[in-house]
Amino acid sequence: MSQSNPKPELTSCFIFGAHDAIGGCVRDRLVARGVKVTAFMPESVIADVTVDVEYTKGNLEKISREQLTQSLAGYDVAVYNLMPEPFQSVSDSIDLYEFYRERLVNLPLKALECAMRARVKKIIFVGSLLSYFARTWREMHLTERHTYLKAAAEAEDLLVRAGKGEANGGIDTVFIEASLCFGSRATVWKDIFLDRFSKMSDVCFAKGGVNIATPECIADGIIAAAYYAEHGKLLPVGDADYGYKFIINTMMETIGSPDRYKATRPWRFRDFGTVLKRECKAAGKVCGLDHRYIMKDIFECGAYLHNLADIDIVGNVREYLRYSELGIIADYDSAEGIRRSMRSIYPHRFDENGRLRAEWIGVKTTPNESN
């Protein structure tokens, strides 16, 4: 895209899933820019969410295409922020592939087709950074090993082709592949990791690391994409690369139990994945990420975006999306995002000013600690 092109006009945006931290941040930032925003809110959460913008409530699975098309009419851009959590476990009585295909392909396709009928110019899907690594590390066959990534790869391919692009009479279709997000409740951390960490004298984890982000960071990427991303772009959006030692120790220090991280040997960490899978199976559950492999495939690796193969992916994406022209100052505190998540997961450990209560200093997390 030529840097001389004028900034496209953006007057209105329809957000599927404006109720979580990322969607809410997109909503608030667009409203501050003078953009008209309508939020599509699941009926199951509408009573628990304070919404100060126009909203449409409904069930995306049940709403008719005619009704959804009418709701989308007149909007410049749609943001689809309803992709399922990769670590989500579901009953082993269902077909796991069909479960994820329904949520990663069929429902987004329904939204895309209705947006096309309503003559929306662009739709942005918010997915997972794991899709970026599945594309980049092809030799690891991640889409073959992990059902979620198989369905996610199909979604990126099919939805881009179905969108066709506005220039071809369709809709510009863009994917934001969001980094691991800290700054909200992030129950996956508590349910899968923190309750387990509480049983360890030292928190044994991999030597690798990952790119992380705050909701504000991902929201800015979505907003910049609404202005400048071209059809078919798959854009990894994140902020800082951190090793697990820093991430885990920051988590533990925030809740009063510092310096708990201890690097484990690779084979022991892979065994941990096998244990997780057995526990899942015993509970009658399956996960879209195969625990046997995800520890080796992703967590042991340096899932970084800065200077990956001598390329600064984060910097390149921000340059492409012309942050500076939009007045976006990419100065995020991802470490504070970790602390925010911990305060939201364990609110009873903190006072009204967000300070750790004295009685929790030096106390490990307790298994299944009530919050």
PDB file of N, CA and C in Angstrom, residues 11-19 23-24 26-28 30-31 35-42 46 49-58 67-75 77:
ATOM      1  N   THR A  11     -16.558   5.945   9.583  1.00  0.00           N
ATOM      2  CA  THR A  11     -17.573   6.641  10.367  1.00  0.00           C
ATOM      3  C   THR A  11     -18.376   5.713  11.265  1.00  0.00           C
ATOM      4  N   SER A  12     -18.359   4.385  10.960  1.00  0.00           N
ATOM      5  CA  SER A  12     -19.193   3.472  11.743  1.00  0.00           C
ATOM      6  C   SER A  12     -18.582   2.077  11.776  1.00  0.00           C
ATOM      7  N   CYS A  13     -18.818   1.389  12.887  1.00  0.00           N
ATOM      8  CA  CYS A  13     -18.250   0.040  13.073  1.00  0.00           C
ATOM      9  C   CYS A  13     -19.231  -0.811  13.869  1.00  0.00           C
ATOM     10  N   PHE A  14     -19.403  -2.033  13.419  1.00  0.00           N
ATOM     11  CA  PHE A  14     -20.267  -3.017  14.079  1.00  0.00           C
ATOM     12  C   PHE A  14     -19.353  -4.070  14.696  1.00  0.00           C
ATOM     13  N   ILE A  15     -19.437  -4.281  16.011  1.00  0.00           N
ATOM     14  CA  ILE A  15     -18.500  -5.184  16.700  1.00  0.00           C
ATOM     15  C   ILE A  15     -19.231  -6.410  17.232  1.00  0.00           C
ATOM     16  N   PHE A  16     -18.882  -7.567  16.690  1.00  0.00           N
ATOM     17  CA  PHE A  16     -19.346  -8.836  17.256  1.00  0.00           C
ATOM     18  C   PHE A  16     -18.446  -9.173  18.451  1.00  0.00           C
ATOM     19  N   GLY A  17     -19.012  -9.207  19.639  1.00  0.00           N
ATOM     20  CA  GLY A  17     -18.211  -9.552  20.805  1.00  0.00           C
ATOM     21  C   GLY A  17     -17.522  -8.353  21.414  1.00  0.00           C
ATOM     22  N   ALA A  18     -18.287  -7.308  21.702  1.00  0.00           N
ATOM     23  CA  ALA A  18     -17.713  -6.099  22.309  1.00  0.00           C
ATOM     24  C   ALA A  18     -17.737  -6.177  23.831  1.00  0.00           C
ATOM     25  N   HIS A  19     -18.042  -7.352  24.372  1.00  0.00           N
ATOM     26  CA  HIS A  19     -18.223  -7.475  25.813  1.00  0.00           C
ATOM     27  C   HIS A  19     -16.951  -7.889  26.546  1.00  0.00           C
ATOM     28  N   GLY A  23     -12.626  -6.507  22.817  1.00  0.00           N
ATOM     29  CA  GLY A  23     -13.738  -5.891  22.116  1.00  0.00           C
ATOM     30  C   GLY A  23     -14.188  -4.594  22.763  1.00  0.00           C
ATOM     31  N   GLY A  24     -14.197  -4.578  24.103  1.00  0.00           N
ATOM     32  CA  GLY A  24     -14.579  -3.359  24.806  1.00  0.00           C
ATOM     33  C   GLY A  24     -13.593  -2.240  24.584  1.00  0.00           C
ATOM     34  N   VAL A  26     -11.677  -1.875  21.856  1.00  0.00           N
ATOM     35  CA  VAL A  26     -11.912  -1.398  20.487  1.00  0.00           C
ATOM     36  C   VAL A  26     -13.095  -0.436  20.475  1.00  0.00           C
ATOM     37  N   ARG A  27     -14.160  -0.829  21.136  1.00  0.00           N
ATOM     38  CA  ARG A  27     -15.369  -0.006  21.211  1.00  0.00           C
ATOM     39  C   ARG A  27     -15.061   1.382  21.776  1.00  0.00           C
ATOM     40  N   ASP A  28     -14.395   1.415  22.927  1.00  0.00           N
ATOM     41  CA  ASP A  28     -14.124   2.694  23.593  1.00  0.00           C
ATOM     42  C   ASP A  28     -13.188   3.574  22.779  1.00  0.00           C
ATOM     43  N   LEU A  30     -12.740   3.544  19.486  1.00  0.00           N
ATOM     44  CA  LEU A  30     -13.415   4.047  18.294  1.00  0.00           C
ATOM     45  C   LEU A  30     -14.384   5.174  18.638  1.00  0.00           C
ATOM     46  N   VAL A  31     -15.107   5.019  19.731  1.00  0.00           N
ATOM     47  CA  VAL A  31     -16.020   6.072  20.169  1.00  0.00           C
ATOM     48  C   VAL A  31     -15.242   7.356  20.428  1.00  0.00           C
ATOM     49  N   VAL A  35     -16.250   7.657  16.020  1.00  0.00           N
ATOM     50  CA  VAL A  35     -16.847   6.629  15.165  1.00  0.00           C
ATOM     51  C   VAL A  35     -18.120   6.104  15.827  1.00  0.00           C
ATOM     52  N   LYS A  36     -19.175   5.960  15.054  1.00  0.00           N
ATOM     53  CA  LYS A  36     -20.398   5.354  15.565  1.00  0.00           C
ATOM     54  C   LYS A  36     -20.173   3.848  15.726  1.00  0.00           C
ATOM     55  N   VAL A  37     -20.487   3.332  16.917  1.00  0.00           N
ATOM     56  CA  VAL A  37     -20.242   1.917  17.198  1.00  0.00           C
ATOM     57  C   VAL A  37     -21.539   1.250  17.644  1.00  0.00           C
ATOM     58  N   THR A  38     -21.803   0.097  17.086  1.00  0.00           N
ATOM     59  CA  THR A  38     -22.873  -0.768  17.581  1.00  0.00           C
ATOM     60  C   THR A  38     -22.245  -2.084  18.000  1.00  0.00           C
ATOM     61  N   ALA A  39     -22.615  -2.553  19.173  1.00  0.00           N
ATOM     62  CA  ALA A  39     -22.052  -3.782  19.716  1.00  0.00           C
ATOM     63  C   ALA A  39     -23.072  -4.908  19.601  1.00  0.00           C
ATOM     64  N   PHE A  40     -22.648  -6.027  19.023  1.00  0.00           N
ATOM     65  CA  PHE A  40     -23.473  -7.232  18.996  1.00  0.00           C
ATOM     66  C   PHE A  40     -23.114  -8.040  20.235  1.00  0.00           C
ATOM     67  N   MET A  41     -24.052  -8.165  21.153  1.00  0.00           N
ATOM     68  CA  MET A  41     -23.776  -8.781  22.452  1.00  0.00           C
ATOM     69  C   MET A  41     -24.530 -10.095  22.593  1.00  0.00           C
ATOM     70  N   PRO A  42     -23.860 -11.178  22.977  1.00  0.00           N
ATOM     71  CA  PRO A  42     -24.574 -12.423  23.254  1.00  0.00           C
ATOM     72  C   PRO A  42     -25.602 -12.209  24.361  1.00  0.00           C
ATOM     73  N   ILE A  46     -25.405 -10.017  28.318  1.00  0.00           N
ATOM     74  CA  ILE A  46     -25.835  -8.629  28.229  1.00  0.00           C
ATOM     75  C   ILE A  46     -26.202  -8.051  29.583  1.00  0.00           C
ATOM     76  N   VAL A  49     -22.990  -6.731  31.541  1.00  0.00           N
ATOM     77  CA  VAL A  49     -22.052  -5.836  30.883  1.00  0.00           C
ATOM     78  C   VAL A  49     -22.631  -4.430  30.812  1.00  0.00           C
ATOM     79  N   THR A  50     -21.833  -3.461  31.228  1.00  0.00           N
ATOM     80  CA  THR A  50     -22.237  -2.073  31.090  1.00  0.00           C
ATOM     81  C   THR A  50     -21.866  -1.596  29.688  1.00  0.00           C
ATOM     82  N   VAL A  51     -22.846  -1.214  28.919  1.00  0.00           N
ATOM     83  CA  VAL A  51     -22.613  -0.794  27.540  1.00  0.00           C
ATOM     84  C   VAL A  51     -23.131   0.623  27.362  1.00  0.00           C
ATOM     85  N   ASP A  52     -22.252   1.524  26.978  1.00  0.00           N
ATOM     86  CA  ASP A  52     -22.660   2.913  26.799  1.00  0.00           C
ATOM     87  C   ASP A  52     -22.727   3.293  25.323  1.00  0.00           C
ATOM     88  N   VAL A  53     -22.873   2.287  24.456  1.00  0.00           N
ATOM     89  CA  VAL A  53     -23.067   2.528  23.025  1.00  0.00           C
ATOM     90  C   VAL A  53     -24.301   1.742  22.592  1.00  0.00           C
ATOM     91  N   GLU A  54     -24.754   2.012  21.397  1.00  0.00           N
ATOM     92  CA  GLU A  54     -25.876   1.260  20.852  1.00  0.00           C
ATOM     93  C   GLU A  54     -25.489  -0.211  20.737  1.00  0.00           C
ATOM     94  N   TYR A  55     -26.425  -1.098  21.031  1.00  0.00           N
ATOM     95  CA  TYR A  55     -26.090  -2.512  20.924  1.00  0.00           C
ATOM     96  C   TYR A  55     -27.263  -3.311  20.361  1.00  0.00           C
ATOM     97  N   THR A  56     -26.910  -4.446  19.776  1.00  0.00           N
ATOM     98  CA  THR A  56     -27.872  -5.429  19.310  1.00  0.00           C
ATOM     99  C   THR A  56     -27.588  -6.712  20.068  1.00  0.00           C
ATOM    100  N   LYS A  57     -28.585  -7.286  20.680  1.00  0.00           N
ATOM    101  CA  LYS A  57     -28.353  -8.533  21.405  1.00  0.00           C
ATOM    102  C   LYS A  57     -28.941  -9.695  20.617  1.00  0.00           C
ATOM    103  N   GLY A  58     -28.313 -10.830  20.767  1.00  0.00           N
ATOM    104  CA  GLY A  58     -28.816 -11.987  20.052  1.00  0.00           C
ATOM    105  C   GLY A  58     -27.857 -13.150  20.123  1.00  0.00           C
ATOM    106  N   GLN A  67     -32.236 -10.863   9.471  1.00  0.00           N
ATOM    107  CA  GLN A  67     -32.154  -9.947  10.596  1.00  0.00           C
ATOM    108  C   GLN A  67     -30.727  -9.441  10.796  1.00  0.00           C
ATOM    109  N   LEU A  68     -29.754 -10.340  10.651  1.00  0.00           N
ATOM    110  CA  LEU A  68     -28.359  -9.932  10.834  1.00  0.00           C
ATOM    111  C   LEU A  68     -27.938  -8.972   9.726  1.00  0.00           C
ATOM    112  N   THR A  69     -28.367  -9.232   8.509  1.00  0.00           N
ATOM    113  CA  THR A  69     -28.046  -8.329   7.394  1.00  0.00           C
ATOM    114  C   THR A  69     -28.615  -6.946   7.646  1.00  0.00           C
ATOM    115  N   GLN A  70     -29.847  -6.877   8.142  1.00  0.00           N
ATOM    116  CA  GLN A  70     -30.455  -5.590   8.460  1.00  0.00           C
ATOM    117  C   GLN A  70     -29.675  -4.865   9.550  1.00  0.00           C
ATOM    118  N   SER A  71     -29.199  -5.613  10.553  1.00  0.00           N
ATOM    119  CA  SER A  71     -28.443  -5.006  11.656  1.00  0.00           C
ATOM    120  C   SER A  71     -27.128  -4.412  11.163  1.00  0.00           C
ATOM    121  N   LEU A  72     -26.528  -5.043  10.139  1.00  0.00           N
ATOM    122  CA  LEU A  72     -25.220  -4.608   9.634  1.00  0.00           C
ATOM    123  C   LEU A  72     -25.318  -3.492   8.599  1.00  0.00           C
ATOM    124  N   ALA A  73     -26.494  -3.247   8.095  1.00  0.00           N
ATOM    125  CA  ALA A  73     -26.651  -2.259   7.021  1.00  0.00           C
ATOM    126  C   ALA A  73     -26.208  -0.872   7.478  1.00  0.00           C
ATOM    127  N   GLY A  74     -25.424  -0.214   6.631  1.00  0.00           N
ATOM    128  CA  GLY A  74     -25.004   1.156   6.895  1.00  0.00           C
ATOM    129  C   GLY A  74     -23.674   1.306   7.609  1.00  0.00           C
ATOM    130  N   TYR A  75     -23.002   0.187   7.904  1.00  0.00           N
ATOM    131  CA  TYR A  75     -21.717   0.253   8.621  1.00  0.00           C
ATOM    132  C   TYR A  75     -20.549   0.136   7.654  1.00  0.00           C
ATOM    133  N   VAL A  77     -17.348  -0.840   8.634  1.00  0.00           N
ATOM    134  CA  VAL A  77     -16.470  -1.947   9.031  1.00  0.00           C
ATOM    135  C   VAL A  77     -17.184  -2.810  10.070  1.00  0.00           C
TER     136      VAL A  77
END
